CSV table of C-alpha atoms in Angstrom, one decimal:
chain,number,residue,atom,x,y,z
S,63,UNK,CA,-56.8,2.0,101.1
S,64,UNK,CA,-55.1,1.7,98.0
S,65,UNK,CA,-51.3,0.7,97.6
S,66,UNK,CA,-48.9,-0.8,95.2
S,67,UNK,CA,-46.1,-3.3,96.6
S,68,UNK,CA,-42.8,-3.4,94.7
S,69,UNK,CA,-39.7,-6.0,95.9
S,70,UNK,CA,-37.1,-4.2,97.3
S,71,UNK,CA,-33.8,-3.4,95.6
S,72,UNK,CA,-31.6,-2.9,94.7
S,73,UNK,CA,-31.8,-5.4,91.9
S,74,UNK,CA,-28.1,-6.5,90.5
S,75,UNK,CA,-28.2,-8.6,87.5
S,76,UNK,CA,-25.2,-9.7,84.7
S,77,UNK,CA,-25.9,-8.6,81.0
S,78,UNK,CA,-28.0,-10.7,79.0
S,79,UNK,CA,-30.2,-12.1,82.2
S,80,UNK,CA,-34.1,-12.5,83.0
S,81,UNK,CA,-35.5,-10.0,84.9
S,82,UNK,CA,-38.4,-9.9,87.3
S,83,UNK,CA,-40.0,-7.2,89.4
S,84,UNK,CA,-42.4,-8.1,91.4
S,85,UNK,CA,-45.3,-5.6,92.2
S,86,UNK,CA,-49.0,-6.3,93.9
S,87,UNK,CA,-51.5,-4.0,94.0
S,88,UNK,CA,-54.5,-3.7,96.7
S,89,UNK,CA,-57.4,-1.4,95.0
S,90,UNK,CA,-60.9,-1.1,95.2
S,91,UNK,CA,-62.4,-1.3,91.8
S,92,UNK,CA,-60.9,-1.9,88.7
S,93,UNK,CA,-57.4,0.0,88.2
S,94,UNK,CA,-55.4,0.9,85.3
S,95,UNK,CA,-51.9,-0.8,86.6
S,96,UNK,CA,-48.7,1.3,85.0
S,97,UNK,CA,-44.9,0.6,84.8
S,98,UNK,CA,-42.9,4.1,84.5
S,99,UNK,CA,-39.0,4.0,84.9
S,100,UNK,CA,-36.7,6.6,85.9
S,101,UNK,CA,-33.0,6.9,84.1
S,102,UNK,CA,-30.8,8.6,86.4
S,103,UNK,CA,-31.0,12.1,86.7
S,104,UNK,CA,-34.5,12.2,84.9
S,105,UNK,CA,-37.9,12.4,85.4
S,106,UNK,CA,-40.1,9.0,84.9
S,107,UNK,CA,-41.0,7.7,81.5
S,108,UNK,CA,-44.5,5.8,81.1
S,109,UNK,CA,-43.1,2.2,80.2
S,110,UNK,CA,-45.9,0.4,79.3
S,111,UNK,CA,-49.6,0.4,80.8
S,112,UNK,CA,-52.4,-2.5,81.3
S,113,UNK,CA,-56.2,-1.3,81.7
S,114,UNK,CA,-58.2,-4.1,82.6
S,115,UNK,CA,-57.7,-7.8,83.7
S,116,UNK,CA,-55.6,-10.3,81.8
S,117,UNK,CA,-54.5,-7.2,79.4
S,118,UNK,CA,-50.2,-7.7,78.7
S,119,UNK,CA,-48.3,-4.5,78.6
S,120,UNK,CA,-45.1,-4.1,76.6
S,121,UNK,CA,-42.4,-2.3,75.3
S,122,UNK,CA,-38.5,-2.0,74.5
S,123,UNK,CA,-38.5,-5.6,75.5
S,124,UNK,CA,-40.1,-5.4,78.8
S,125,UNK,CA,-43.7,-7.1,79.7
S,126,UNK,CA,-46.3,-7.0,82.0
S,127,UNK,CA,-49.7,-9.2,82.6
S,128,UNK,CA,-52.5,-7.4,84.7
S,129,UNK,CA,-53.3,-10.6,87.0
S,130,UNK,CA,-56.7,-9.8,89.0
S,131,UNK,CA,-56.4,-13.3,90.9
S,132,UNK,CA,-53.0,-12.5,92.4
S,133,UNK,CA,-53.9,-8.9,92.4
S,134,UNK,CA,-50.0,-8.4,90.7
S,135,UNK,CA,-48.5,-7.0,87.8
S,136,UNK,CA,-45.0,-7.9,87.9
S,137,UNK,CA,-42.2,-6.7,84.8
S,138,UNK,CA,-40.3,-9.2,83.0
S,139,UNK,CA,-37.6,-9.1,80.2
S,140,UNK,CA,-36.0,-11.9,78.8
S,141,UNK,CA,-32.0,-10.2,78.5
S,142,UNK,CA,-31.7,-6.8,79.9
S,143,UNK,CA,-28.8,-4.7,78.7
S,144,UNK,CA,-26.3,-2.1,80.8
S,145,UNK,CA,-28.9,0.6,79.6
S,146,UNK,CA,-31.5,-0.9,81.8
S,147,UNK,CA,-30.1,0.3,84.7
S,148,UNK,CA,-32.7,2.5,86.5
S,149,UNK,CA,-35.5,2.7,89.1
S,150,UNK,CA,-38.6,0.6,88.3
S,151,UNK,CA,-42.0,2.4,89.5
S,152,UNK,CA,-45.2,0.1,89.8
S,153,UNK,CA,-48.2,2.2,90.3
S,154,UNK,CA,-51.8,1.9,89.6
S,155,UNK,CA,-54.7,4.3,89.0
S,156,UNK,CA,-57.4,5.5,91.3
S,157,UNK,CA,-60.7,6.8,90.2
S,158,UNK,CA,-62.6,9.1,92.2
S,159,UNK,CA,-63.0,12.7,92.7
S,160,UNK,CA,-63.0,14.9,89.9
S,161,UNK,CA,-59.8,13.1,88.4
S,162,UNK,CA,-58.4,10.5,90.5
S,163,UNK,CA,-54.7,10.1,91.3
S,164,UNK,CA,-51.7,7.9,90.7
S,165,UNK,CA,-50.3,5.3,93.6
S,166,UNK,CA,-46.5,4.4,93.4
S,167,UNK,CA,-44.6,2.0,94.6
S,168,UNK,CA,-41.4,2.6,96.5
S,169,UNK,CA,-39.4,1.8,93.4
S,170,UNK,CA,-37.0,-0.9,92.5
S,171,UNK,CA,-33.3,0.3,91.3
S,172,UNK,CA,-32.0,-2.1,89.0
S,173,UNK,CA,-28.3,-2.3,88.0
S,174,UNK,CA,-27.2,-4.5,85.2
S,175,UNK,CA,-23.6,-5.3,85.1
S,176,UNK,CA,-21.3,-5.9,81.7
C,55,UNK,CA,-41.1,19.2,71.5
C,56,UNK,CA,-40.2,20.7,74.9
C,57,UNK,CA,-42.4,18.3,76.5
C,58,UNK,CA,-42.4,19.5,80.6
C,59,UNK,CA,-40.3,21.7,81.5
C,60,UNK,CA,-39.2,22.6,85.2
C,61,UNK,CA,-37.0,25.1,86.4
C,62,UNK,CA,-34.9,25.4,88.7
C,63,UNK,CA,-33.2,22.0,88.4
C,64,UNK,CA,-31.6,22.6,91.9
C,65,UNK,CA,-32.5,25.2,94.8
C,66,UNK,CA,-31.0,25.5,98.6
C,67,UNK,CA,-33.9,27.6,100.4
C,68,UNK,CA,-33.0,28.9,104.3
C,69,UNK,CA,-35.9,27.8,106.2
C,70,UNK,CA,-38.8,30.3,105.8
C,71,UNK,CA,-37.7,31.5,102.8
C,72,UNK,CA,-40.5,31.2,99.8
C,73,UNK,CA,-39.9,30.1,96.1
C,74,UNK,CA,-41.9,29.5,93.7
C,75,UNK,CA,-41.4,26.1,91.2
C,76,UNK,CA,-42.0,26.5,87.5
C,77,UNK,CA,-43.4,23.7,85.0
C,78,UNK,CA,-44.8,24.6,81.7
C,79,UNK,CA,-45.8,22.0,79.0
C,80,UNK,CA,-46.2,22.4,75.0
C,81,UNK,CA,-48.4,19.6,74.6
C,82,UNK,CA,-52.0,21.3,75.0
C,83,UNK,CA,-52.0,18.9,78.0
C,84,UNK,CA,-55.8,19.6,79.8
C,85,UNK,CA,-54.1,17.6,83.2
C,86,UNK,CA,-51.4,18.6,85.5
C,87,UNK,CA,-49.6,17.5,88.8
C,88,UNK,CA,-47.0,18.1,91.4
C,89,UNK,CA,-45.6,15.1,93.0
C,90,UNK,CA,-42.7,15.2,95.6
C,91,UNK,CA,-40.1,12.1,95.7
C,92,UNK,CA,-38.4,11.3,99.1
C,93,UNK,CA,-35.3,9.0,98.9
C,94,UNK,CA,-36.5,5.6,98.7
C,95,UNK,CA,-40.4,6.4,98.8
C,96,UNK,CA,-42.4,6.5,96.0
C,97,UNK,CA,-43.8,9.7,94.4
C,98,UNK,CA,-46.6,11.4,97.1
C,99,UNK,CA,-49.3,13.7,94.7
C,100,UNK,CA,-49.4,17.5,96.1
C,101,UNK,CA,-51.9,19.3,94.0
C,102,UNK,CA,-53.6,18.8,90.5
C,103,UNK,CA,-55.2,20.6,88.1
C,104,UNK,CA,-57.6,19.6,85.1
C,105,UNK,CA,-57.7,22.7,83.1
C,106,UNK,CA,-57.1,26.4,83.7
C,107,UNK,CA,-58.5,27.8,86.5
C,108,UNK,CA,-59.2,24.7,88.4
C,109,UNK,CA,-57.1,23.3,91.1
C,110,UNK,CA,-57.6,21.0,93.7
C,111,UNK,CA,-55.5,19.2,96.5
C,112,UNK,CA,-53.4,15.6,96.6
C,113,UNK,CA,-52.2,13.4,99.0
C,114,UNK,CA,-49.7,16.1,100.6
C,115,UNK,CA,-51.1,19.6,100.4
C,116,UNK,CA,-49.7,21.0,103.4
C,117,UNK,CA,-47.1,24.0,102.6
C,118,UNK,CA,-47.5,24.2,98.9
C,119,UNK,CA,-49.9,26.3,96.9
C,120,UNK,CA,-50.6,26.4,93.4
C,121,UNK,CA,-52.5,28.6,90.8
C,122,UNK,CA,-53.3,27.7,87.1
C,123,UNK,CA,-54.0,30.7,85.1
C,124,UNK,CA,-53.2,29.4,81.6
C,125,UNK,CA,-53.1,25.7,80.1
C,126,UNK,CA,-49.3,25.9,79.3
C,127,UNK,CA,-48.4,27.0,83.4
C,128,UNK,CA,-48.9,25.2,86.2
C,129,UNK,CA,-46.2,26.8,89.3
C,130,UNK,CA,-46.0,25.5,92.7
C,131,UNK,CA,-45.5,28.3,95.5
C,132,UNK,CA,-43.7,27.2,98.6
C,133,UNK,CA,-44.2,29.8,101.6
C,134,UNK,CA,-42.0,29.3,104.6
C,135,UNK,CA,-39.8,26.8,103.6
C,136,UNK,CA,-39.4,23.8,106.2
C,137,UNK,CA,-36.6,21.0,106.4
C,138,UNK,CA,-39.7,18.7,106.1
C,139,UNK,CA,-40.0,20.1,102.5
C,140,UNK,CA,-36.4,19.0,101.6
C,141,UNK,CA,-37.4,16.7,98.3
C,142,UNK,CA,-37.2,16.2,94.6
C,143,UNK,CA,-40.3,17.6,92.6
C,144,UNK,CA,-41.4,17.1,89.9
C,145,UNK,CA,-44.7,18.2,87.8
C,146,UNK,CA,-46.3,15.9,85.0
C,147,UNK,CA,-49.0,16.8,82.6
C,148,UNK,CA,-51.5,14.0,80.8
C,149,UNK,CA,-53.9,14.5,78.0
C,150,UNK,CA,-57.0,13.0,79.2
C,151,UNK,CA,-55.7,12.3,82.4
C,152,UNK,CA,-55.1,8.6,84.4
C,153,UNK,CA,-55.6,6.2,81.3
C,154,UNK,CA,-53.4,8.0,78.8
C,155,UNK,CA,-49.8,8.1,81.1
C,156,UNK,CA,-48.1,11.0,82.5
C,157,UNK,CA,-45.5,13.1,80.8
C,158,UNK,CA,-43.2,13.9,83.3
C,159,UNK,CA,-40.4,16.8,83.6
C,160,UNK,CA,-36.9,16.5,84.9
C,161,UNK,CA,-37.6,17.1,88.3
C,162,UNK,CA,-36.8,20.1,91.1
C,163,UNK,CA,-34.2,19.2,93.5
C,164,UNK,CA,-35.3,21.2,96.4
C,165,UNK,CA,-32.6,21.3,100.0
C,166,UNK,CA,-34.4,23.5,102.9
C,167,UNK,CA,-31.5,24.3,105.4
């Protein structure tokens, strides 16, 4: 069936260095692929979204490419800051049914150090 | 702008206890869901709705029920609360649904002893 593969954290990093998560996808179809992120004590935040093949998704720094060769979708930023720290969900839509549902990853926890 | 709101934010239940979780939205949302979150898992979808009156089951159904009598409302009933159900929930709401992202509340942290 469907699924959604994140790397497993946590994730330590110094201020000021590149980040990558890597996520892969399996998914009949075409799927919407999302990247939410969870602050502690919070509920997820939509970071940024890709809806079709070769699409980039960004925000607050962050970017994703929706790559249907590798099936992956992995989120990059160039410097992350001490206010990055949080759990990275990959997840990706699935259409059927009378709405369809979201699949998430396990999560990555990222903690960036000053 | 509320957004979701959830309340409690913290519960112990005794097991076979009932309780019911609350999540309203402000946002004239059409979509709504109840996910659980176990530690280190990612988010498993128990029911869904797509307007009022219309509910239908997710991924993990089992033990939950919901009801949806109004756009704004959309409470999940637990009846006879099991350790199994120990979890963090949290309901989300979406305009159009998949496509358009999730707005998600602050989450439930449920403890069945």
């Amino acid at each position: 069936g469907d699924s959604v593969t994140q790397m497993e954290g946590p994730v330590t990093l110094s201020e000021e260095a590149f980040l990558t998560i890597n996520c892969t996808y399996t998914a009949t179809g075409y799927p919407s692929l999302f990247w939410y992120v969870q602050y502690p004590g919070e509920g997820l935040q939509l970071l940024l979204k890709a809806t079709k093949a070769d699409d980039k998704g960004s925000n607050k720094g962050f970017e994703a490419t929706y790559r249907k060769e590798t099936t992956s979708f992995h989120l990059e930023k160039g410097s992350v800051q001490v206010s990055d720290s949080a759990v990275y969900f990959c997840a990706l839509s699935v259409r059927g049914g009378s709405q369809g549902n979201l699949i998430f990853g396990k999560g990555t926890k990222l903690s960036v150090k000053p | 702008n509320a957004g979701v709101t959830q309340t409690p934010k913290f519960r112990i239940l005794k097991i076979g206890q009932s309780m019911t979780l609350q999540c309203a939205q402000d946002m004239n949302h059409n979509y709504m869901y109840w996910y659980r979150q176990d530690p280190g898992m990612g988010l498993k979808l128990i029911y869904y709705s797509v307007g009022a009156g219309i509910t239908d089951k997710g991924e993990v159904p089992n033990g939950y029920n919901v009801s949806r009598s109004t756009t704004e409302d959309f409470p999940l009933r637990l009846e006879l609360a099991a350790p199994s159900q120990t979890s963090v929930y949290f309901c989300a709401s979406s305009y159009r649904g998949l496509d358009y992202g999730y707005t998600f509340g602050s989450g439930t942290r449920l403890t069945v002893v």
